[in-house]
Structure formats: structure tokens, C-alpha cells
XYZ file of C-alpha atoms in Angstrom:
316
model
C 111.040 136.733 144.393
C 114.208 139.213 144.574
C 115.271 137.661 148.092
C 114.934 134.221 146.863
C 118.367 134.144 144.919
C 119.564 135.763 148.058
C 118.464 132.792 150.405
C 119.651 129.981 147.772
C 123.286 131.610 148.411
C 122.980 131.313 151.812
C 121.439 128.014 151.681
C 124.763 126.965 149.316
C 127.374 128.838 151.904
C 126.091 126.985 154.708
C 126.433 123.622 152.681
C 130.274 124.889 150.952
C 131.597 126.491 154.195
C 131.906 122.644 155.851
C 132.601 121.085 152.342
C 135.985 123.579 152.108
C 137.291 123.096 155.816
C 137.334 119.193 155.402
C 138.742 118.604 151.861
C 141.667 121.218 154.365
C 141.364 119.209 156.600
C 141.721 116.076 154.840
C 144.675 118.059 152.813
C 146.760 119.170 156.026
C 146.140 115.244 157.228
C 147.402 113.992 153.513
C 151.039 114.226 154.902
C 150.432 113.403 158.542
C 149.260 109.842 157.979
C 151.869 108.758 155.812
C 153.302 105.679 157.725
C 156.882 107.177 159.002
C 158.346 110.248 159.323
C 158.034 111.990 156.032
C 161.107 114.249 155.890
C 162.664 110.939 156.339
C 160.953 109.131 152.877
C 161.574 112.276 151.081
C 165.860 112.313 151.902
C 165.970 108.748 151.966
C 167.381 106.106 153.998
C 170.919 107.987 153.945
C 170.422 110.656 155.395
C 172.180 112.636 158.277
C 170.244 113.170 161.281
C 171.252 117.636 160.287
C 169.416 117.263 157.736
C 166.217 115.463 157.974
C 166.760 117.834 161.544
C 166.387 121.182 158.653
C 164.096 119.529 156.045
C 161.745 119.013 159.659
C 161.598 122.372 160.644
C 161.298 123.526 156.644
C 158.119 121.648 156.170
C 157.337 122.777 160.078
C 156.526 118.969 160.844
C 158.783 119.752 164.465
C 155.320 121.913 165.430
C 153.145 121.490 167.573
C 150.139 119.356 166.003
C 147.590 122.306 165.955
C 150.640 124.948 165.419
C 150.272 122.958 162.045
C 147.099 122.871 161.776
C 147.008 126.670 162.283
C 149.914 127.733 160.338
C 148.730 125.190 157.189
C 144.388 127.221 156.954
C 146.187 130.253 157.152
C 148.408 129.830 154.746
C 146.274 127.852 152.545
C 143.736 131.040 153.045
C 145.141 134.413 152.231
C 147.389 132.481 150.580
C 146.611 129.983 148.059
C 149.361 128.700 148.899
C 150.157 125.478 150.702
C 154.584 125.838 150.573
C 157.248 125.419 148.763
C 158.295 122.967 146.144
C 160.986 120.985 147.286
C 161.709 120.103 143.762
C 161.561 122.857 142.303
C 162.040 125.169 145.459
C 159.303 127.808 144.036
C 155.493 127.929 146.306
C 153.008 125.173 144.790
C 150.430 127.985 143.679
C 153.001 129.508 141.240
C 153.042 126.061 140.111
C 149.311 125.322 139.674
C 148.805 128.331 138.213
C 150.456 128.138 135.204
C 149.383 124.228 134.898
C 145.530 124.945 135.803
C 145.001 126.613 132.489
C 145.478 124.425 130.276
C 143.507 120.781 132.801
C 141.335 123.004 133.623
C 140.129 123.906 129.864
C 140.026 120.440 128.773
C 137.185 119.696 131.333
C 135.623 121.941 130.033
C 135.845 120.684 126.438
C 135.109 117.479 128.084
C 131.485 118.289 129.095
C 130.703 120.309 126.055
C 131.710 116.992 123.885
C 129.740 114.505 127.059
C 126.840 117.000 126.490
C 126.951 117.374 122.824
C 127.726 113.520 122.448
C 124.756 112.514 125.224
C 121.475 114.854 124.332
C 121.119 113.919 120.293
C 121.657 110.484 121.526
C 118.543 109.939 124.959
C 116.327 112.941 121.700
C 117.527 109.833 118.898
C 116.563 107.318 121.717
C 113.543 108.800 123.754
C 111.474 109.695 120.473
C 112.330 106.021 118.716
C 112.019 103.882 122.732
C 111.354 100.585 121.953
C 112.859 100.364 119.247
C 116.253 99.062 116.737
C 117.610 102.542 117.341
C 116.425 102.504 121.209
C 118.686 99.346 121.773
C 121.851 100.510 119.681
C 121.761 104.289 121.892
C 121.241 102.004 125.229
C 123.744 99.405 124.460
C 126.651 100.960 122.538
C 127.813 103.669 124.797
C 127.299 101.629 127.436
C 130.449 99.856 126.577
C 132.965 102.468 127.273
C 132.045 102.502 131.387
C 133.650 99.477 131.052
C 137.230 100.845 129.962
C 139.410 102.271 131.438
C 140.081 105.847 130.128
C 143.795 105.840 129.315
C 143.136 103.488 127.076
C 140.718 104.702 125.159
C 142.685 108.294 124.703
C 145.104 104.816 123.625
C 143.200 104.039 120.925
C 142.275 107.529 119.949
C 145.382 108.282 119.566
C 146.001 105.075 117.313
C 143.092 106.149 114.593
C 142.585 110.164 114.986
C 146.508 111.090 115.581
C 149.277 107.900 113.740
C 146.438 106.327 111.479
C 144.179 109.644 109.888
C 147.406 111.710 110.604
C 143.834 114.015 111.802
C 145.545 114.759 115.482
C 148.174 115.707 117.220
C 149.933 112.828 118.804
C 150.640 114.646 121.965
C 151.273 117.727 123.446
C 150.091 121.030 123.317
C 152.273 122.916 120.540
C 152.990 126.995 120.563
C 150.937 127.972 117.396
C 147.441 129.789 118.990
C 145.530 126.289 117.156
C 147.837 124.306 118.644
C 146.192 123.898 121.970
C 142.270 123.382 120.992
C 144.097 120.341 118.616
C 145.698 118.784 120.980
C 142.893 119.018 123.656
C 140.163 117.639 121.379
C 141.660 113.560 121.171
C 142.281 113.853 126.034
C 138.978 115.824 126.452
C 136.776 113.339 123.617
C 138.454 109.697 126.044
C 136.921 111.098 129.106
C 133.524 112.389 127.572
C 133.409 108.904 126.038
C 133.291 107.119 129.735
C 130.631 110.019 130.984
C 128.191 109.800 128.024
C 126.702 106.585 129.367
C 125.290 107.685 133.311
C 123.957 111.033 131.047
C 122.336 109.727 127.959
C 120.125 107.126 130.561
C 119.260 109.693 132.624
C 118.446 112.161 129.793
C 116.123 109.436 128.169
C 114.852 108.564 131.516
C 113.046 111.562 131.798
C 112.429 112.529 127.978
C 110.449 109.896 128.065
C 108.630 111.183 131.729
C 108.279 114.849 129.948
C 107.016 113.728 126.434
C 103.856 112.185 128.168
C 103.069 115.350 130.603
C 99.733 116.913 129.986
C 101.707 120.025 129.409
C 103.617 119.086 126.654
C 99.447 117.588 125.234
C 98.391 120.802 125.663
C 100.836 122.551 123.689
C 100.576 120.209 120.846
C 97.046 120.893 120.067
C 97.915 124.200 120.355
C 99.661 123.581 117.715
C 103.364 124.681 118.474
C 105.791 123.508 116.320
C 106.865 120.983 117.342
C 111.091 122.171 117.166
C 110.102 124.432 120.051
C 108.073 122.429 122.377
C 111.038 120.053 122.335
C 113.533 122.533 122.945
C 111.954 124.927 124.935
C 109.898 123.190 126.882
C 110.800 119.443 127.077
C 114.805 119.610 126.596
C 115.121 121.868 130.117
C 112.708 119.986 132.060
C 114.234 116.860 131.321
C 117.659 118.610 131.384
C 117.781 119.060 135.017
C 118.088 115.513 136.862
C 121.156 115.013 133.993
C 122.673 118.354 135.676
C 122.557 117.519 138.683
C 124.026 113.026 137.523
C 126.795 115.697 135.398
C 127.608 117.169 138.799
C 127.794 114.396 140.595
C 130.512 112.450 138.003
C 132.359 115.706 138.497
C 135.336 114.208 140.937
C 135.357 111.460 137.992
C 135.234 113.336 135.582
C 138.711 115.532 136.892
C 140.285 112.228 137.629
C 140.677 110.983 134.458
C 141.903 114.348 132.712
C 144.877 114.082 135.603
C 145.540 110.458 134.115
C 145.028 111.069 130.459
C 147.511 114.171 130.896
C 149.476 111.645 131.007
C 148.952 109.330 128.044
C 148.690 112.523 124.915
C 151.797 114.241 127.379
C 149.004 117.598 128.078
C 152.028 120.113 130.899
C 148.331 119.960 132.753
C 148.100 119.819 137.083
C 148.196 115.760 136.135
C 152.118 115.669 135.200
C 152.370 117.981 137.916
C 150.812 115.353 140.281
C 152.807 112.267 139.049
C 156.287 114.043 139.027
C 155.495 115.409 142.623
C 154.248 112.162 144.027
C 157.562 110.343 141.767
C 159.815 112.885 143.848
C 158.158 113.267 147.144
C 157.258 116.669 146.742
C 155.228 117.032 149.572
C 153.718 120.105 149.571
C 153.083 120.275 145.304
C 150.805 116.400 145.575
C 148.859 118.611 148.939
C 148.775 121.514 146.664
C 147.592 120.571 144.064
C 144.978 117.807 145.332
C 143.654 120.953 146.670
C 143.023 122.582 144.163
C 141.265 119.089 142.580
C 139.586 119.303 145.411
C 138.283 123.115 145.342
C 137.309 122.262 141.869
C 135.009 119.732 141.925
C 133.193 122.135 144.422
C 132.662 125.185 142.318
C 131.967 123.084 139.289
C 129.036 121.036 141.459
C 127.902 124.885 143.402
C 128.198 126.430 139.389
C 125.277 123.320 138.918
C 123.162 123.920 140.946
C 122.777 127.622 140.164
C 123.040 126.387 137.189
C 119.410 124.120 138.087
C 117.811 126.240 140.067
C 118.339 129.043 137.024
C 116.441 127.043 134.973
C 114.224 124.958 137.531
C 110.817 127.900 138.587
C 109.826 125.242 141.707
C 113.056 126.145 142.867
C 112.690 129.442 143.239
C 109.444 129.393 144.685
C 110.043 127.121 147.418
């Protein structure tokens, strides 16, 4: 049994390594697939040939494609860097490390809100199957799927920040508690769009587990209902929902980048949009690479959670 985790790690590594290499290749070609000369696009049509040639040399675009790929891979895997920002004149790694903590906190809080909202709603709906509460739980959260994340954020600002004044309108503040209060509304904006599929998935799995033979046996043994629910039913029903959460991680991170703009949060989202508007391609590459690798890492952690909760995977 001790070798089971090692076998799982080896299988996971065989899956993750090609994905990481594919992400690095995709980010590398992100700049090269732009129509026209990237250096000319950055400097503008009125730039002199000498300045364009100097920028091409700075970006390494004057080298053969394989040499460019080799330099890019070495820079990414040894320094975690995609080049020097054309606007800030510092490494992209430094910029991303400054902005990433806020974005990662926002993603973590959005995941927490999604779970806290989805689990009680799914349990109530499964216990009240085909009753009014069940229909309301299935219908009302689905409305959030048709609402753009930024629009939901604006509604939350109007209600909770402007009208009720419970939370700040934007920014992250300066006092120790300000960042947490400032991230509540943007995290809630993202989680409301992620919650409906989680509720549907968990409700469906709960209904199947409720009718399982082992649940009937546990109840016949007079084990308290709350213990049966939290220690056995939810544990078995949550596995497919965790997998679904991993599939939606990319949407979650993309949603946080957009919401940061709405709430004026100085994270990776604002850095990315600023880099796009300023044609700062090294920073665009760096943010894209960081977000893609974050999706891989979070999906890997969720797979590890499923492996830990499901004894069938450990035995296999």
C-alpha cells in the first residue's frame, strides 16, 4: 500500500509534464503568431528602422526560431521569466510576483465561497427531492449562469458597497483587514457563476448515495444521521463534484482577471490588460504562462484530494 502514492505520483507526472511543455510552447508562439512584425506593432508605424531593429534584437526576434525557443525555455525553466517588461523595464517574474498574491487570494476565496454555497444548497435540494425547495434550488442559481461576471460585480457594488456600505467599492485598502473585506465582493461575483454546476452535480450524486445499500446499513445500525451524512454520504458524493471543480478552474481564474478590472484590484488582471494596451508582449506572455500553470497546479491539487478521499483509486 505504501507504493500506491508513488505509483499515483508517477502517473500524474506523466500527464502533467506534457501539459506543461505544451503550455510553454503555446506561450512562446503567442508572440510569433501575431500578424505583422511585433517590434513594429510595439513601436508604431512611424518608428525608424534602426529602433525597430534594436527592439527585435532585444526581444530575440532576429535569431533563428529554434534558437529563440531554446532561449525562451531556458529562461522559463531556470529563472521563471519570460523577458524584460518594455514598459516597467524590470523582469516579468518580478512584476508577476508582486501582483500574483492578490489574484491567488481572490481565487482561493472564490473557491471557498463556491463550496460554502453549493454544499448546503445541494444537501437541502437532495433531502427535499421534487418539492418546492428542490425546484427553487435548481432554478434560482441557474440564473447566475446567464449573467456576465463583470455585470454581477457591478450589481454587488451597487447593493453592498454603494447602498448598504458594507464593503468598499474598490481597491484593497491599507489596514490589515481591508484586503479581506475588499476581496469579498469580487470573489462572490466569480463564485456565483461557478456555483450552479456544482449544485447540480452534488445534488445528483447525493440522491444516488442516499439510496445506496451501505447507507441503509448505517442507518439500521442506529448511527446518528448527521454522522452518516457528513462522514459517509458527503464524502462519497463529493468526488465527482471535486472533479467538476477542477474542470472549471480555468473559468475561475479567467473570471478573476476580469473582475479585478471592475473592482480596481491591482492584481494580475490589471497587469494583463495594461500590458495588452501597451503592447508589452513579454508581460502578456508571463501572465498567460503563470495563469496556465496555475490551472495545472490547482487541477493537480484537486486530483490529489480525490485520490485521498477515494480508497478505490488507492487500491487500483
